[in-house]
Short mmCIF file of C-alpha atoms in Angstrom, two decimals:
data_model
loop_
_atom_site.label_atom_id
_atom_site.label_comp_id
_atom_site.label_asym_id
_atom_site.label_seq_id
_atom_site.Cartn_x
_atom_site.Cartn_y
_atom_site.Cartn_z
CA UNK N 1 111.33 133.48 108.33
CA UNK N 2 113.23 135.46 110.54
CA UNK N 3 112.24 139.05 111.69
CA UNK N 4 114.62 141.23 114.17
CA UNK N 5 111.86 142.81 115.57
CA UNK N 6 110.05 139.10 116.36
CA UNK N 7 106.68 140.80 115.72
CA UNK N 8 104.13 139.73 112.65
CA UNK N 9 104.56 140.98 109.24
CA UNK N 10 101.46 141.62 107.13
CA UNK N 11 101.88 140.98 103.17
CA UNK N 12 100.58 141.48 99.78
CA UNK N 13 101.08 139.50 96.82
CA UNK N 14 99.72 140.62 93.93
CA UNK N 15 99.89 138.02 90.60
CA UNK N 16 98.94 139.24 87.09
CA UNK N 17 99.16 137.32 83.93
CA UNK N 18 99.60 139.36 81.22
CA UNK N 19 100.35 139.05 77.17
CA UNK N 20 102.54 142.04 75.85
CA UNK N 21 103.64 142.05 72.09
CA UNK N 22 106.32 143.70 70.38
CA UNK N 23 103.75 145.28 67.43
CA UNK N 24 103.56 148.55 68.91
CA UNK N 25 105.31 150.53 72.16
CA UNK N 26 104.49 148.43 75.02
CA UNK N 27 105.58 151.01 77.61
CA UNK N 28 104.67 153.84 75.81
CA UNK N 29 100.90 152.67 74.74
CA UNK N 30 98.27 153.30 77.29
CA UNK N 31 94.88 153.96 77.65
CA UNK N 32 95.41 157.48 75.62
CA UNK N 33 95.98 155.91 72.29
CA UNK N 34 92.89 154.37 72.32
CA UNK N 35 91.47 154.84 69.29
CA UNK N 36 89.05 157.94 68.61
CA UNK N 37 89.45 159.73 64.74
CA UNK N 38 87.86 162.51 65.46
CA UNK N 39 89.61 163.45 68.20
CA UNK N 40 92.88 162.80 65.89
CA UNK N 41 93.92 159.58 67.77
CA UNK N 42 94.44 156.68 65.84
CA UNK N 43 95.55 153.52 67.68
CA UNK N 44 98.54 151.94 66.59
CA UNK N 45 96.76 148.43 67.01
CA UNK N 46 93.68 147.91 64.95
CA UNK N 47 91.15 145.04 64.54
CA UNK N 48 91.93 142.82 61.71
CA UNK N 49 93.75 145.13 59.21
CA UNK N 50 94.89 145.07 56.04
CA UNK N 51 98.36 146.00 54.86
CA UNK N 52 100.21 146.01 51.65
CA UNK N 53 102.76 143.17 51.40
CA UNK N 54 103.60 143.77 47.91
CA UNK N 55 103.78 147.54 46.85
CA UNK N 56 100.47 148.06 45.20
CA UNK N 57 100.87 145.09 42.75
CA UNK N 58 97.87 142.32 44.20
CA UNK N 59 95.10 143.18 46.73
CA UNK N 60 96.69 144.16 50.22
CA UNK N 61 96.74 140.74 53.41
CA UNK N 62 94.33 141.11 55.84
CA UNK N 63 95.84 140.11 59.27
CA UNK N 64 94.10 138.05 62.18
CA UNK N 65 94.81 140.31 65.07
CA UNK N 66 92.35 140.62 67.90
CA UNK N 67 92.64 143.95 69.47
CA UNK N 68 91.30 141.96 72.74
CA UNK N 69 94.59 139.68 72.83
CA UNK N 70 96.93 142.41 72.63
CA UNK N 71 98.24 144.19 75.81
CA UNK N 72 95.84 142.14 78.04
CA UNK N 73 96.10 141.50 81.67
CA UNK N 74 94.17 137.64 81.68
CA UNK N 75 94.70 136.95 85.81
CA UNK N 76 94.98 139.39 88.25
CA UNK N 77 94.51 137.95 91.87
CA UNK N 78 95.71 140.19 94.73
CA UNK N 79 95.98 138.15 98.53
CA UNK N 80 96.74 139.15 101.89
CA UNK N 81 98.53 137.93 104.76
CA UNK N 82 99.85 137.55 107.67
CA UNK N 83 103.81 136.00 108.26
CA UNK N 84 104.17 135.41 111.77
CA UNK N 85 107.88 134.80 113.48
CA UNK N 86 109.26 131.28 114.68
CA UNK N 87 108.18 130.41 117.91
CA UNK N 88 111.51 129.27 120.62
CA UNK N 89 110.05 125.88 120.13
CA UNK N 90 110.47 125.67 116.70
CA UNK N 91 114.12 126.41 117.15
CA UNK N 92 116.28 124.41 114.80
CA UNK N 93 112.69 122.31 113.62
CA UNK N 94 111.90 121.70 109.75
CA UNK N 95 108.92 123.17 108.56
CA UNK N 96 107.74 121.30 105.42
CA UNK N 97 104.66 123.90 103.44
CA UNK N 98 102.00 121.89 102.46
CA UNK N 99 99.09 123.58 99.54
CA UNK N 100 96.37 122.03 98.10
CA UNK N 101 95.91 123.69 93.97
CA UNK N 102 93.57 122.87 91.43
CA UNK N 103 90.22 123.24 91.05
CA UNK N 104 86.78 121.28 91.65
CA UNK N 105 86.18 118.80 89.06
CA UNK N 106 87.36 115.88 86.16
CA UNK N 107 90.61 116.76 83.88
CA UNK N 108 87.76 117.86 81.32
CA UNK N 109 85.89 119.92 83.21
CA UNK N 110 89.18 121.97 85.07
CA UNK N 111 91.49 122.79 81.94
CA UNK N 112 93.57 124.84 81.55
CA UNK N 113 93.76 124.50 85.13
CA UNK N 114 94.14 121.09 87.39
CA UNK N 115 92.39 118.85 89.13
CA UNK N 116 92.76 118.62 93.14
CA UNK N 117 96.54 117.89 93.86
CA UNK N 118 98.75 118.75 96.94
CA UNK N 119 102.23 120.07 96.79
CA UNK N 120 104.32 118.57 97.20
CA UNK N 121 102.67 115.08 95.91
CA UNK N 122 104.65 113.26 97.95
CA UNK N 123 106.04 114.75 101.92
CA UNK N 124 108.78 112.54 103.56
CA UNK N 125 108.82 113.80 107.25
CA UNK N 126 110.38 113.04 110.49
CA UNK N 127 108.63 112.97 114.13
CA UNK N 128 110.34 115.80 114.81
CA UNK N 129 109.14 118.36 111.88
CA UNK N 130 106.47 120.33 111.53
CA UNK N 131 103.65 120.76 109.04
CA UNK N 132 101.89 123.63 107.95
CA UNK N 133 98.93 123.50 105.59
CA UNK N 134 97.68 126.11 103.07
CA UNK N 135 94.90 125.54 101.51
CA UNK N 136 91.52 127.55 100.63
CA UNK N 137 88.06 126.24 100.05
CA UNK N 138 84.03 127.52 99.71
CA UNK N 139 81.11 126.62 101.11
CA UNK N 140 79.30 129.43 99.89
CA UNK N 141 81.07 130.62 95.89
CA UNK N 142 78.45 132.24 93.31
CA UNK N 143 80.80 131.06 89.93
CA UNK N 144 77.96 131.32 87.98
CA UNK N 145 77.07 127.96 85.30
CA UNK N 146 80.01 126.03 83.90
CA UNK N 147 81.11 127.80 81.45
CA UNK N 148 83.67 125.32 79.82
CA UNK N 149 86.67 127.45 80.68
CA UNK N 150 87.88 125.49 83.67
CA UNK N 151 87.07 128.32 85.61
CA UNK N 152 83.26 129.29 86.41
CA UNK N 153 80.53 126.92 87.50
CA UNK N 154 80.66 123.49 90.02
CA UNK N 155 82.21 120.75 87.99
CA UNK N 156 82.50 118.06 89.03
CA UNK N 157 80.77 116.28 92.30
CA UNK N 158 79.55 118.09 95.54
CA UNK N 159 77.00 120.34 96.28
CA UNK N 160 76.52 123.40 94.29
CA UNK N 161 78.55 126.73 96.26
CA UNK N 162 80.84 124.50 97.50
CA UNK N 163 84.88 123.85 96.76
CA UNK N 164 86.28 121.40 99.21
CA UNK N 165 89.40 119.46 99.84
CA UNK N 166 90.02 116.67 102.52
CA UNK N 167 92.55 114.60 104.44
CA UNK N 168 92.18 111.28 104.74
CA UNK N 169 94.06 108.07 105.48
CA UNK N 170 94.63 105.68 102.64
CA UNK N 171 95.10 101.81 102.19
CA UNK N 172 97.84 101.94 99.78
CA UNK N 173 99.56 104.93 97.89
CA UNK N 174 98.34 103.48 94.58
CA UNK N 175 94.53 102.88 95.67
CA UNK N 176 92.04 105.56 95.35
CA UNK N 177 89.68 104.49 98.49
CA UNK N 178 90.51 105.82 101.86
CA UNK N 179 91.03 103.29 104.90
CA UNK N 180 87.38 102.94 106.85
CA UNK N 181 87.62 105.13 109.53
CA UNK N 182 87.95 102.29 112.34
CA UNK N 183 91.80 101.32 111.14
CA UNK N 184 92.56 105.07 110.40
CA UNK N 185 95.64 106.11 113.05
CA UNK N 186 96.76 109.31 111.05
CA UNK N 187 95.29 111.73 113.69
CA UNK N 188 96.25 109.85 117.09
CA UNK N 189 99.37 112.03 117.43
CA UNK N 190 98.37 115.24 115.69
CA UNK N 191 98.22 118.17 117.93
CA UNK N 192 96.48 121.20 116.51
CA UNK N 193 98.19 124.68 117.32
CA UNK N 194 95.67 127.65 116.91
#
């Protein structure tokens, strides 16, 4: 990025998932219509109710509708960061992005989400570019016992706490065994920039 002032920018990304539905007045329906009769609110979403479909002439439809599902925020992850200007030797360079998504375990044990994977799967570069890798890991999470949801607990292999990704040279692109360490060459030219 590119900031006139050349200093570090500081961000915040905030992501929420939510479900809205059109049943009642999304913008309009907050926390005070929650429903409370005696107080003369009555919530214009209600668990499982019953309406007439036929004006009085056969026993009214009950409708599936789980008060839980409706106006629901499912994901809300707030990070922080830091963007930091170009250096003067990165002047007219490519920087390719590099992340790591997914989650620890077997295509069972991670849906909805993914197993490990890094984006993009595959990175063409030149001797020239530059590389910069995102990626986040654990050696110390408290997710609780698999709960089956993809999301809690330490599927998959590894030690329990931990959530860990690696590089490591491979033999072929369509083997899943890395190269023994005495043939590797993938970090005889890599210069690490703190």
């Amino acid at each position: 990025p590119y900031f006139p002032s050349g200093a570090a920018k500081r961000c915040t990304l905030r992501l929420r998932y939510n479900i809205t539905t059109d049943e009642f007045d999304n913008y309009g329906t907050d926390r005070r219509h929650n429903n409370f009769p005696d107080q003369g609110v009555i919530s214009p979403v209600e668990q499982d109710p019953t309406i007439d479909v036929s004006g009085g002439e056969s026993k009214p439809l009950r409708l599936a509708m789980n008060t839980n599902q409706y106006g629901r925020t499912f994901q809300d992850r707030t990070h922080m960061f830091k963007v930091l200007p170009r250096t003067s030797g990165m002047a007219g360079k490519i920087l390719h992005n590099l992340n790591v998504r997914g989650k620890r375990g077997n295509i069972v044990q991670t849906f909805p989400a993914v197993e490990y994977d890094f984006i993009p799967n595959n990175l063409t570069m030149s001797a020239s570019d530059m590389l910069h890798i995102q990626w986040t890991g654990s050696n110390t999470h408290n997710n609780g016992n698999d709960g089956g949801d993809g999301q809690t607990g330490d599927a998959g292999e590894g030690t329990a706490g931990t959530d860990r990704h690696n590089f490591l040279q491979m033999l072929k692109s369509d083997l899943n065994y890395p190269m023994p360490y005495e043939q590797t060459t993938f970090w005889d030219s890599v210069e690490s920039v703190n």
